[in-house]
PDB file of C-alpha atoms and ligand atoms in Angstrom:
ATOM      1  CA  UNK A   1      96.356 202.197  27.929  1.00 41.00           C
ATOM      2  CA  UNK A   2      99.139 201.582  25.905  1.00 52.00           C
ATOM      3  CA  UNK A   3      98.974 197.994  23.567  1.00 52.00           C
ATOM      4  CA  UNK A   4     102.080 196.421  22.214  1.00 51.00           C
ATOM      5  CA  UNK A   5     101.664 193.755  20.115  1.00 51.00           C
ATOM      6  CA  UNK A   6     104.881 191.584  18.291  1.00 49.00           C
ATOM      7  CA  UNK A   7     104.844 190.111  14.857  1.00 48.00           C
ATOM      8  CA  UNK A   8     108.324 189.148  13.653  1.00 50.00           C
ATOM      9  CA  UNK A   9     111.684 190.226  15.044  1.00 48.00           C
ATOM     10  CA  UNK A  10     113.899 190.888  11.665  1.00 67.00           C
ATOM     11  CA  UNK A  11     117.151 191.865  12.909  1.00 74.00           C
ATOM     12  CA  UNK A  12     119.462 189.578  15.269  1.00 80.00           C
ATOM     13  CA  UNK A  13     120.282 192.634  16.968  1.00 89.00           C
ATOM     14  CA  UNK A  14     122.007 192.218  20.349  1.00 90.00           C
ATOM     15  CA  UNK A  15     121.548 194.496  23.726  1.00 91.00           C
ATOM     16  CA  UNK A  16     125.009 195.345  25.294  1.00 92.00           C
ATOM     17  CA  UNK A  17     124.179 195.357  28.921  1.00 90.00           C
ATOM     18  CA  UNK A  18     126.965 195.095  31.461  1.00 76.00           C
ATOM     19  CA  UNK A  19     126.878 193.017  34.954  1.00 65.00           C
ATOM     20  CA  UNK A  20     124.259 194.662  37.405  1.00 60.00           C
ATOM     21  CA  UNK A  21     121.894 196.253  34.978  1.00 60.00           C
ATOM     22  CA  UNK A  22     120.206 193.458  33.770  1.00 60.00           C
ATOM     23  CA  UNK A  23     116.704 194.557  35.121  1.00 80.00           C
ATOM     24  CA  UNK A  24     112.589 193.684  34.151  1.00 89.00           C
ATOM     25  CA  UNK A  25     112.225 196.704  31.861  1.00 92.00           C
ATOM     26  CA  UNK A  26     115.056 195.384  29.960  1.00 93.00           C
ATOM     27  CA  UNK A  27     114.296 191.810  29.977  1.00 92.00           C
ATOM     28  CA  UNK A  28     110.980 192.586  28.576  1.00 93.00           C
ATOM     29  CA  UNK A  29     112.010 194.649  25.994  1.00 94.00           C
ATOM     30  CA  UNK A  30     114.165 191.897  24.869  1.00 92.00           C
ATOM     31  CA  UNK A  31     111.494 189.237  25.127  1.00 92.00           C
ATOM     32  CA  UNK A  32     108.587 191.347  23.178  1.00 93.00           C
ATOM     33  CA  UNK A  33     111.101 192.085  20.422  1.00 92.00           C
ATOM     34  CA  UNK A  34     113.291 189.203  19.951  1.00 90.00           C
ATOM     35  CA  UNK A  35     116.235 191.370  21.321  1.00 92.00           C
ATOM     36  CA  UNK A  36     119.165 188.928  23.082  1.00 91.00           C
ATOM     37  CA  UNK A  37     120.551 190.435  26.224  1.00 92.00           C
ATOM     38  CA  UNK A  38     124.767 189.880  25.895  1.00 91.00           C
ATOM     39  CA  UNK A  39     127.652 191.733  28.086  1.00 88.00           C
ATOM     40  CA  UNK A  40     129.807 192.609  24.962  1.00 89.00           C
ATOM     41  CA  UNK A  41     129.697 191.987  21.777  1.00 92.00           C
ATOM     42  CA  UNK A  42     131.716 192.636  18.210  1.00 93.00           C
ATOM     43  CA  UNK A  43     129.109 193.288  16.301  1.00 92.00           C
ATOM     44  CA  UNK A  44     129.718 197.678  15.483  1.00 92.00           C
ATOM     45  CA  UNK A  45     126.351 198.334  15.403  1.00 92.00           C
ATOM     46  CA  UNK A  46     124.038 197.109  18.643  1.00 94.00           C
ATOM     47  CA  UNK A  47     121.763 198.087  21.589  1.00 95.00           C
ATOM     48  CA  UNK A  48     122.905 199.077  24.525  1.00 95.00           C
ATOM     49  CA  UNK A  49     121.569 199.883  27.883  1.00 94.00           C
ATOM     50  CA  UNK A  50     122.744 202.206  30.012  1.00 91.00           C
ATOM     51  CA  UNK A  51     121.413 204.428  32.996  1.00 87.00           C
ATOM     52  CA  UNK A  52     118.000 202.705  32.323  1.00 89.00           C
ATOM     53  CA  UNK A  53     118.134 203.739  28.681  1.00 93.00           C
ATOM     54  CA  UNK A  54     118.142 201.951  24.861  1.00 95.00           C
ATOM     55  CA  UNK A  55     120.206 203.270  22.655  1.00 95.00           C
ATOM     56  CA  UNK A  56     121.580 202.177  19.626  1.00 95.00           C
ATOM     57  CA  UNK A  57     124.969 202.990  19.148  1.00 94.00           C
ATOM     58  CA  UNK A  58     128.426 202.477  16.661  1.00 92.00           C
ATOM     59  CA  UNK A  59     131.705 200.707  18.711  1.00 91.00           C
ATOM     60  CA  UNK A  60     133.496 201.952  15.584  1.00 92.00           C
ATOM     61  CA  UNK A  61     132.359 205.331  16.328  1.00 91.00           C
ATOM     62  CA  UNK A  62     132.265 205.861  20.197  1.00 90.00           C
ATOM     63  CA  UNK A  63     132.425 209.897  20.291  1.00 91.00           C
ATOM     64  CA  UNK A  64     129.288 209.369  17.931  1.00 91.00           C
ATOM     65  CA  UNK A  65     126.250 210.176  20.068  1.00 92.00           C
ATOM     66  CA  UNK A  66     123.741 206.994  20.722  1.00 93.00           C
ATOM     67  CA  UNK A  67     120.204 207.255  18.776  1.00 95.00           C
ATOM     68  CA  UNK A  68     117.123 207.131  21.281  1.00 96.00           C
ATOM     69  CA  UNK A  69     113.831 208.235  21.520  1.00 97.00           C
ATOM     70  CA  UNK A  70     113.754 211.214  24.450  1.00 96.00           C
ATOM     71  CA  UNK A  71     110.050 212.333  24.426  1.00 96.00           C
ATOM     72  CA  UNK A  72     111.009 214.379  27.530  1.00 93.00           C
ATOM     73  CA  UNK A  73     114.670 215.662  26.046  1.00 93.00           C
ATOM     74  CA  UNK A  74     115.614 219.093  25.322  1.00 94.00           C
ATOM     75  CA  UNK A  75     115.063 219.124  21.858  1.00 91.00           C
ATOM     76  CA  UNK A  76     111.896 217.300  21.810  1.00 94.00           C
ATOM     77  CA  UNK A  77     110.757 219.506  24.685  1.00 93.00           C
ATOM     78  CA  UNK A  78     111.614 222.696  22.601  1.00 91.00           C
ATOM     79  CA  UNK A  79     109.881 221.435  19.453  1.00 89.00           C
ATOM     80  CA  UNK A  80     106.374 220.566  22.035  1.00 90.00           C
ATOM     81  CA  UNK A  81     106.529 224.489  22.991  1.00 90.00           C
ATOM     82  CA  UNK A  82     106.460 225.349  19.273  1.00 89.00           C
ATOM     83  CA  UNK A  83     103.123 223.155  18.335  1.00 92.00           C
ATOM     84  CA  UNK A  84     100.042 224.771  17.357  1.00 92.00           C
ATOM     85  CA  UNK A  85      98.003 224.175  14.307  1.00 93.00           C
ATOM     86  CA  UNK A  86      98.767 227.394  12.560  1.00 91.00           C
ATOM     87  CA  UNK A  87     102.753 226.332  12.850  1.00 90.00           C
ATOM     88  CA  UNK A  88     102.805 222.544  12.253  1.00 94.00           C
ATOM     89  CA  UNK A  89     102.225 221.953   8.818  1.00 96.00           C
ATOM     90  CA  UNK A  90     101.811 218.359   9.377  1.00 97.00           C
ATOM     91  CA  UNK A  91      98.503 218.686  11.501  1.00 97.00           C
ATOM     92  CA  UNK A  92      97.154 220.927   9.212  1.00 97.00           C
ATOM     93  CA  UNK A  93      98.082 217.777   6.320  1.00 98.00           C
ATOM     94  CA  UNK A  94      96.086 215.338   8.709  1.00 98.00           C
ATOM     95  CA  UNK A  95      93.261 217.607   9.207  1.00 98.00           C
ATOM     96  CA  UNK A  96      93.286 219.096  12.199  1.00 98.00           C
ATOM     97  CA  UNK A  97      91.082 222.326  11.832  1.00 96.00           C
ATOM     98  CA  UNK A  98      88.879 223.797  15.195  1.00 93.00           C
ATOM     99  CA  UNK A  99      88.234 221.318  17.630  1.00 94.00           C
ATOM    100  CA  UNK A 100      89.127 218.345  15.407  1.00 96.00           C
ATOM    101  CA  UNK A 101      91.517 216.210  15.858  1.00 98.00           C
ATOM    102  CA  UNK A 102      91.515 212.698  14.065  1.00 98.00           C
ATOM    103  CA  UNK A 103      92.880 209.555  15.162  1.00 98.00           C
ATOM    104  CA  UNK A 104      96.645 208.968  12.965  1.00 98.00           C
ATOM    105  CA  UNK A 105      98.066 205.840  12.670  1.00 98.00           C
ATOM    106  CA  UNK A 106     101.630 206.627  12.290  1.00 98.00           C
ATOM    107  CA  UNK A 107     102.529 203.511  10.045  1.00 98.00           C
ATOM    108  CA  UNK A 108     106.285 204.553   9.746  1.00 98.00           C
ATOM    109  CA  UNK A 109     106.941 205.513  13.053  1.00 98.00           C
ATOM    110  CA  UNK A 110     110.426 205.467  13.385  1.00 96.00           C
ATOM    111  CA  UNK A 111     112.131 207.379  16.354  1.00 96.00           C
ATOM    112  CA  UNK A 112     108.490 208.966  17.138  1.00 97.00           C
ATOM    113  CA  UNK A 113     109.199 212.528  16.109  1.00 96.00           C
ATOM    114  CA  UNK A 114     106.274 213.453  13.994  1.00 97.00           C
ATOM    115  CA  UNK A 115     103.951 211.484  16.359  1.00 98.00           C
ATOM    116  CA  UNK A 116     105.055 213.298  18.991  1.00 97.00           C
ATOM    117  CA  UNK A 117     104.247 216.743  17.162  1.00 96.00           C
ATOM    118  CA  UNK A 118     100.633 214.965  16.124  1.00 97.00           C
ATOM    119  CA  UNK A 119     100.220 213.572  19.733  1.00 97.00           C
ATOM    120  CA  UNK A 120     101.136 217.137  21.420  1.00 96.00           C
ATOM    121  CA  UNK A 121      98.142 219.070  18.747  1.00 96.00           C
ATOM    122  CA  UNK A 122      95.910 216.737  20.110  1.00 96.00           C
ATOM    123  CA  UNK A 123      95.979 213.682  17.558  1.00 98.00           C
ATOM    124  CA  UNK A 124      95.374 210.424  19.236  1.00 98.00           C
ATOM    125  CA  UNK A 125      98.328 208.650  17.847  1.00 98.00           C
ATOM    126  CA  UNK A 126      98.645 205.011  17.024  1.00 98.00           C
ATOM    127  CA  UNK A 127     102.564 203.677  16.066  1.00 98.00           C
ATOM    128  CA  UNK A 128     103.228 200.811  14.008  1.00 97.00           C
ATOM    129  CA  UNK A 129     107.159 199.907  13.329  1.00 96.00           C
ATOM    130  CA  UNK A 130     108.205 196.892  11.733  1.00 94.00           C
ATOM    131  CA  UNK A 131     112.183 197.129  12.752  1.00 94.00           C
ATOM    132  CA  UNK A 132     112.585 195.261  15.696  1.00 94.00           C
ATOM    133  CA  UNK A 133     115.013 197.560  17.377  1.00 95.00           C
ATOM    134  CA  UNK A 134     113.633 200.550  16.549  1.00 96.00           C
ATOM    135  CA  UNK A 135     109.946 199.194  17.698  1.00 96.00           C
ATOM    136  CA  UNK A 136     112.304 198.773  20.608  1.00 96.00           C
ATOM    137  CA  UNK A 137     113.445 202.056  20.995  1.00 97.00           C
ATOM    138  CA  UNK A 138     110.333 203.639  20.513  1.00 98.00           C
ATOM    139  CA  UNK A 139     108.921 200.950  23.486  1.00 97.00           C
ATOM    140  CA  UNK A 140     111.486 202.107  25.874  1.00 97.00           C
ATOM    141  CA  UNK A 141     111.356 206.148  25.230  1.00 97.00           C
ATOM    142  CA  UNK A 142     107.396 205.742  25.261  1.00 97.00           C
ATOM    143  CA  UNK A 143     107.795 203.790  28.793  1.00 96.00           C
ATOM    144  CA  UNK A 144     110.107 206.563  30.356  1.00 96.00           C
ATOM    145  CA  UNK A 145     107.795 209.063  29.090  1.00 96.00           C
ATOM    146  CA  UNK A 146     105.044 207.544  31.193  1.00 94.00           C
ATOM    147  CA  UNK A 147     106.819 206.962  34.494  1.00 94.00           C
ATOM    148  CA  UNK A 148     108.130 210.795  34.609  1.00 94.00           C
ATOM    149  CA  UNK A 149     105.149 212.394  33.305  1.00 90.00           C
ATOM    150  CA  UNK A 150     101.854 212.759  34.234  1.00 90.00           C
ATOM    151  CA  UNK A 151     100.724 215.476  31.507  1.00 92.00           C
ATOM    152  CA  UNK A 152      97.583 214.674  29.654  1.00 93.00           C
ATOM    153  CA  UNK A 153      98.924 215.045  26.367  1.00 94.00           C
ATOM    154  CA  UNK A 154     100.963 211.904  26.866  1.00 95.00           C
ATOM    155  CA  UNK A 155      97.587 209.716  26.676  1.00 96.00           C
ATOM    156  CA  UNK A 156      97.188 210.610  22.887  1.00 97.00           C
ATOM    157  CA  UNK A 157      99.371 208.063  22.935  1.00 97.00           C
ATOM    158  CA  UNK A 158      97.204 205.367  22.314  1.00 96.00           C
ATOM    159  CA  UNK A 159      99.648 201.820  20.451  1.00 96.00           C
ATOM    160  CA  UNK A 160     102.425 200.747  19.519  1.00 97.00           C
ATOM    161  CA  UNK A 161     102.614 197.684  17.111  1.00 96.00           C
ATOM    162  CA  UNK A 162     105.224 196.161  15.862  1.00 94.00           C
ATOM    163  CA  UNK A 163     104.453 194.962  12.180  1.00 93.00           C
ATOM    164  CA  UNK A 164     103.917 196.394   8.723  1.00 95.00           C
ATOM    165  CA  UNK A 165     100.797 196.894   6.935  1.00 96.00           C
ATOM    166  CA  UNK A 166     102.094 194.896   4.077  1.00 94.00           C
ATOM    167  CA  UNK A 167     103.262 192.007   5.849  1.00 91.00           C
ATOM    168  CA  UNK A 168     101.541 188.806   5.492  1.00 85.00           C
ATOM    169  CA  UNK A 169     101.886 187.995   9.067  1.00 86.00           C
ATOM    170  CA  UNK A 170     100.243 191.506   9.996  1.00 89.00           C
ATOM    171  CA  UNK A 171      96.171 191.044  10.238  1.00 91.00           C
ATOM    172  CA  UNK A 172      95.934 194.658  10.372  1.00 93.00           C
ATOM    173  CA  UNK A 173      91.860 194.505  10.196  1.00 92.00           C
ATOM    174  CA  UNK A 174      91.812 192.065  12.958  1.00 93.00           C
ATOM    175  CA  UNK A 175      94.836 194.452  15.443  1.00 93.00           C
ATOM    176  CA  UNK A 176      94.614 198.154  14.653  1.00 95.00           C
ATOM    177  CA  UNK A 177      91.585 200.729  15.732  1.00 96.00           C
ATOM    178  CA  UNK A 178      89.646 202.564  12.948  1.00 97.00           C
ATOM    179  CA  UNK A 179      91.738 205.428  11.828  1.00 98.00           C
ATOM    180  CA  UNK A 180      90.686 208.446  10.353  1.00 98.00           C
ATOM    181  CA  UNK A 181      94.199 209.109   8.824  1.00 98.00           C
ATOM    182  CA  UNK A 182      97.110 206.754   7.905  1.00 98.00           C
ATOM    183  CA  UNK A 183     100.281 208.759   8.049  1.00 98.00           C
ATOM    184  CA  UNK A 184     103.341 207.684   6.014  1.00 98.00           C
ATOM    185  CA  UNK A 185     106.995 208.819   6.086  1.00 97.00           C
ATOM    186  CA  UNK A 186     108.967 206.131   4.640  1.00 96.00           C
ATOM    187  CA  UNK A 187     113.188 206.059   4.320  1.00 92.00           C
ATOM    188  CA  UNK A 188     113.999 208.516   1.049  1.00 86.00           C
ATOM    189  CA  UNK A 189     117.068 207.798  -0.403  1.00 72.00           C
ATOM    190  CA  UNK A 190     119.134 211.603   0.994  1.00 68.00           C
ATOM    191  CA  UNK A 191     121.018 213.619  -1.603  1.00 67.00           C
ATOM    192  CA  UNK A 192     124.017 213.203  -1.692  1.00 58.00           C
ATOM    193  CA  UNK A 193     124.951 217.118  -1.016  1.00 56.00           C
ATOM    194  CA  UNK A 194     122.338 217.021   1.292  1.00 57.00           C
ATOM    195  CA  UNK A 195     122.595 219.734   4.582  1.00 58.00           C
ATOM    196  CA  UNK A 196     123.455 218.614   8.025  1.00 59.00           C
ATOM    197  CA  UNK A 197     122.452 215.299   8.566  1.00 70.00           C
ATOM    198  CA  UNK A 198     123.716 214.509  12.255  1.00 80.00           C
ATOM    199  CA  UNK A 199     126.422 211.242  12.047  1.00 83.00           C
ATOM    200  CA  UNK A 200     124.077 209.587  14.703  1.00 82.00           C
ATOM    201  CA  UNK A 201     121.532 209.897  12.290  1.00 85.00           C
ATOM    202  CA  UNK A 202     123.058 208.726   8.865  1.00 84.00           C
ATOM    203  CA  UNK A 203     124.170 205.410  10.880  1.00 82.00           C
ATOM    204  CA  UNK A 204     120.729 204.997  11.610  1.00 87.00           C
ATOM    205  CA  UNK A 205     119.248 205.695   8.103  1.00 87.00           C
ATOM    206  CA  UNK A 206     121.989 203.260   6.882  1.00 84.00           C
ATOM    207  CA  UNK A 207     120.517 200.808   9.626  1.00 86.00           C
ATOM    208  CA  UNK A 208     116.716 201.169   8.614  1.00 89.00           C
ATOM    209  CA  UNK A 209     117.576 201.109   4.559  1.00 85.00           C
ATOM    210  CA  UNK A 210     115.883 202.664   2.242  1.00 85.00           C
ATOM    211  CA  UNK A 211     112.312 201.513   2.516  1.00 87.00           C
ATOM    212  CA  UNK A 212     112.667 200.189  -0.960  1.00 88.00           C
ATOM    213  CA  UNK A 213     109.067 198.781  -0.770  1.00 92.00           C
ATOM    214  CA  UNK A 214     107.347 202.014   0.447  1.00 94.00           C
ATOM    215  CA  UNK A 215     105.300 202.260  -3.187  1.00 95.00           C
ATOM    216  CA  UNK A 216     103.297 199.293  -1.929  1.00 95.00           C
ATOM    217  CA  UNK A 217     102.145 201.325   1.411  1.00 97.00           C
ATOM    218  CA  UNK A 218      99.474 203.661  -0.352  1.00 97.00           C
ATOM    219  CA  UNK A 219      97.372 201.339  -1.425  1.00 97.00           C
ATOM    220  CA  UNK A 220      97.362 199.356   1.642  1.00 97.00           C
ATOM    221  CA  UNK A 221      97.031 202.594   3.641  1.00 98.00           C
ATOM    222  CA  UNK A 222      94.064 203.900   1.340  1.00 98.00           C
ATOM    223  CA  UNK A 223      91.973 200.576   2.500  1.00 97.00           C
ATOM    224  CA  UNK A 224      93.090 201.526   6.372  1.00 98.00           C
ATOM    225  CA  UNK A 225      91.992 204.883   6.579  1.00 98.00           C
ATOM    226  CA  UNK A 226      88.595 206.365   6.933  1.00 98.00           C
ATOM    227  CA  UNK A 227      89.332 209.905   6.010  1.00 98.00           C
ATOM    228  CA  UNK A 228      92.731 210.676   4.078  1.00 98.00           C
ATOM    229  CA  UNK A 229      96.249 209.012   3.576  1.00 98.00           C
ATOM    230  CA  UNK A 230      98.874 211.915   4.234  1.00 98.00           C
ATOM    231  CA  UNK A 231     102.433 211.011   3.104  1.00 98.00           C
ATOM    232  CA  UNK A 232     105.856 213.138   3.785  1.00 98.00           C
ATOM    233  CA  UNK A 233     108.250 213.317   1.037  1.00 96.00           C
ATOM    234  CA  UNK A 234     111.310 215.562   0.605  1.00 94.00           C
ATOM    235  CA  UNK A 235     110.485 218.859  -1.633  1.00 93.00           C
ATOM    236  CA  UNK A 236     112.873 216.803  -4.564  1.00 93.00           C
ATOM    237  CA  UNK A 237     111.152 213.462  -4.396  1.00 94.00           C
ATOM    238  CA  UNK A 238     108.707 211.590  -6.559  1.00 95.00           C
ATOM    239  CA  UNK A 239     104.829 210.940  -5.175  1.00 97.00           C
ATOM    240  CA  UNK A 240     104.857 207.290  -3.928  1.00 97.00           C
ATOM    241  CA  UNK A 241     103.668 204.963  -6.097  1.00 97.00           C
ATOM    242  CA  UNK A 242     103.801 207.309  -8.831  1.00 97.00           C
ATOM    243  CA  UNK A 243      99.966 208.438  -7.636  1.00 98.00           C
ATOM    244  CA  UNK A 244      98.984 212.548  -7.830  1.00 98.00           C
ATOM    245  CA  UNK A 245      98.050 213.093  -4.472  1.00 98.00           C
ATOM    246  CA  UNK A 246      94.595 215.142  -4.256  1.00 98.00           C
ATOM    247  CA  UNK A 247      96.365 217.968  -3.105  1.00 98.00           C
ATOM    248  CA  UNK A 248      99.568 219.210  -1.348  1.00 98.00           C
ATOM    249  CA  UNK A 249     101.224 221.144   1.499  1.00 98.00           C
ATOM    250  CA  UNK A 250     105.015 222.367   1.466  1.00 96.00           C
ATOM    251  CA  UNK A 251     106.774 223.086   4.290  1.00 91.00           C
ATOM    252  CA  UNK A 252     110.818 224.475   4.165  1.00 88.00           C
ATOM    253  CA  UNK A 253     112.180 221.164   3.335  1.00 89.00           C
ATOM    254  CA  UNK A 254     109.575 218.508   2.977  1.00 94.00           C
ATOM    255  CA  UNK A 255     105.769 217.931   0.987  1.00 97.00           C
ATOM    256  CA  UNK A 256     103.177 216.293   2.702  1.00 98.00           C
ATOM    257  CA  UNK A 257     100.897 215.121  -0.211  1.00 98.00           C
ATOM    258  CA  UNK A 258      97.199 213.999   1.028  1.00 98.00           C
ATOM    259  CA  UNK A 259      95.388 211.261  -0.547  1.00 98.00           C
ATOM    260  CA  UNK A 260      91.479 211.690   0.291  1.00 98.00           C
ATOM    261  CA  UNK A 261      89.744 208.436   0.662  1.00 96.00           C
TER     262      UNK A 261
HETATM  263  C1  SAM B 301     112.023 207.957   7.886  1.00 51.47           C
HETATM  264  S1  SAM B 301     111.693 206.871   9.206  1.00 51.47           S
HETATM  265  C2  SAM B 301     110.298 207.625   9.952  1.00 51.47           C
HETATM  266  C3  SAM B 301     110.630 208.758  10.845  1.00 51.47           C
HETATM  267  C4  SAM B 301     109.476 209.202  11.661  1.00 51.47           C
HETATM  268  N1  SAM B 301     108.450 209.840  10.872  1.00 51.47           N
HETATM  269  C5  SAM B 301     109.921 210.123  12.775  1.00 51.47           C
HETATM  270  O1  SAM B 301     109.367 211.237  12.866  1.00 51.47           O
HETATM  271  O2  SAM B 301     110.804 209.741  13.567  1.00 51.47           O
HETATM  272  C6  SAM B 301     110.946 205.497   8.472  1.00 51.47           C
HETATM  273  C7  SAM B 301     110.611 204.397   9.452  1.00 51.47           C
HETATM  274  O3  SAM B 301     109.542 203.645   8.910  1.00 51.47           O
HETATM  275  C8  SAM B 301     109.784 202.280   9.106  1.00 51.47           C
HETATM  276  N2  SAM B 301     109.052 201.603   8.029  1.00 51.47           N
HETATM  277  C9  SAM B 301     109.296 201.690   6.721  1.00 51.47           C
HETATM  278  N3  SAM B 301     108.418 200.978   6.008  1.00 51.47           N
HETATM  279  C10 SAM B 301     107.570 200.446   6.914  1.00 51.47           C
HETATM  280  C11 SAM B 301     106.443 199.608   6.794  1.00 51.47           C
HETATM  281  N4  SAM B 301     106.042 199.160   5.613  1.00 51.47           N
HETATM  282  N5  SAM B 301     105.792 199.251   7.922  1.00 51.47           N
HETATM  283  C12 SAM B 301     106.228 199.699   9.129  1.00 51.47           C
HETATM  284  N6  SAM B 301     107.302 200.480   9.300  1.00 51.47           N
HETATM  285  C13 SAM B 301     107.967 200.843   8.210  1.00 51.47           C
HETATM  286  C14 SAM B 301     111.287 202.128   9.019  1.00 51.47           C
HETATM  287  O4  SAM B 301     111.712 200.949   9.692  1.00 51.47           O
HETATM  288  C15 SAM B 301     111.746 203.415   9.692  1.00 51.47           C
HETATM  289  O5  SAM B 301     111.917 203.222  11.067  1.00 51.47           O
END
């Protein structure tokens, strides 16, 4: 069964909802993550639900496509089909091999993807977020995901928290399962002549930052898992913290270097 738990809500972030579709999924969501529930706003950059959906959106940019999590889209449906062990370099990075499959917490979640490639492989998948409105986001796509789906794969899903393992107010020994791996993928700062990233998803990396505090997260993550820390960087970045990871694994774009602990 699927655990939420709340720490702190960090950004005043508002949820555009217009008359009528104020209904309990919504007012929940606001209530477990400090989200207020307003008919318009002025603020550019806000929540807003619509056709039973959170999304976060631009009013500056309203041809700009609406950033949610769609475990059951197109695109996330497409990259399921593709997952196997021998593709997805990631499981391979956690340690999937055979029949194993270790328990990840994903401690960056963000909009889900790679959990959703670990979850499909098999990984039982814990999520911890510590931006309010993404934790949000992530609450409502994992929600819809369980009332149209009945697939097994779905119950890899195992948490969601909302919190960061180096926040004070975060008793991560006391709230999280035992993991076997701690997976990190923190903001990294995009090159400037970097390829294709989609609008939607530049106003969101300008929305998250840049995860200026990520260095902290290895050694934090090192005491959290039982097995191996795995962190994604892209091919051009620095190791966090500075630390030589035990070994290595490149994919087209991105390394994931693996920390044994
Ligand atoms: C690059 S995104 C992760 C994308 C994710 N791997 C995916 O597949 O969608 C980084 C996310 O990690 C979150 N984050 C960064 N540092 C964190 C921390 N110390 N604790 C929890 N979440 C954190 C950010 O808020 C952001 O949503």
């Amino acid at each position: 069964m699927l655990e939420t738990i709340v720490l702190v809500a960090q950004n005043n972030i508002v949820v555009v909802a217009s008359d009528g579709q104020q209904q309990p999924r919504l007012t929940a969501l606001a209530q477990t993550y400090g989200l207020t529930i307003v008919e318009q706003t002025s603020d550019d950059l806000h929540l807003l639900w619509l056709e039973d959906k959170l999304q976060l959106v631009q009013q500056s940019q309203p041809k700009q496509a609406g950033v949610l999590v769609d475990f059951l889209g197109a695109a996330a449906t497409y990259r399921r089909k593709q997952v196997s062990i021998k593709n997805e370099i990631i499981a391979r990075a956690v340690g999937c091999k055979n029949n194993e499959r270790p328990l990840v917490l994903d401690a960056t979640a963000g909009l889900g993807r790679d959990s959703l490639v670990l979850a499909s492989v098999g990984c039982a998948v814990v999520m911890l977020e510590r931006n309010n409105a993404v934790a949000a986001l992530l609450a409502d796509g994992l929600t819809r995901l369980q009332l149209a789906s009945q697939d097994a794969w779905i119950n890899n899903f195992i948490g969601l928290y909302h919190g960061s393992l180096i926040s004070d107010c975060f008793d991560w020994q006391n709230t999280l399962p035992q993991v076997d791996v701690v997976y990190l993928d923190p903001m990294y700062p995009h090159k400037k002549k970097s390829a294709a990233v989609k609008k939607e998803m530049k106003a969101f990396q300008g929305f998250v930052g840049a995860d200026e505090d990520s260095d902290q997260l290895l050694s934090v993550a090192k005491r959290v898992a039982q097995q191996r820390v795995v962190v994604k960087r892209p091919d051009y970045a620095d190791y966090l913290n500075q630390q030589k990871p035990d070994f290595s694994l490149e994919s087209k774009k991105h390394r994931f270097d693996v920390y044994l602990t």
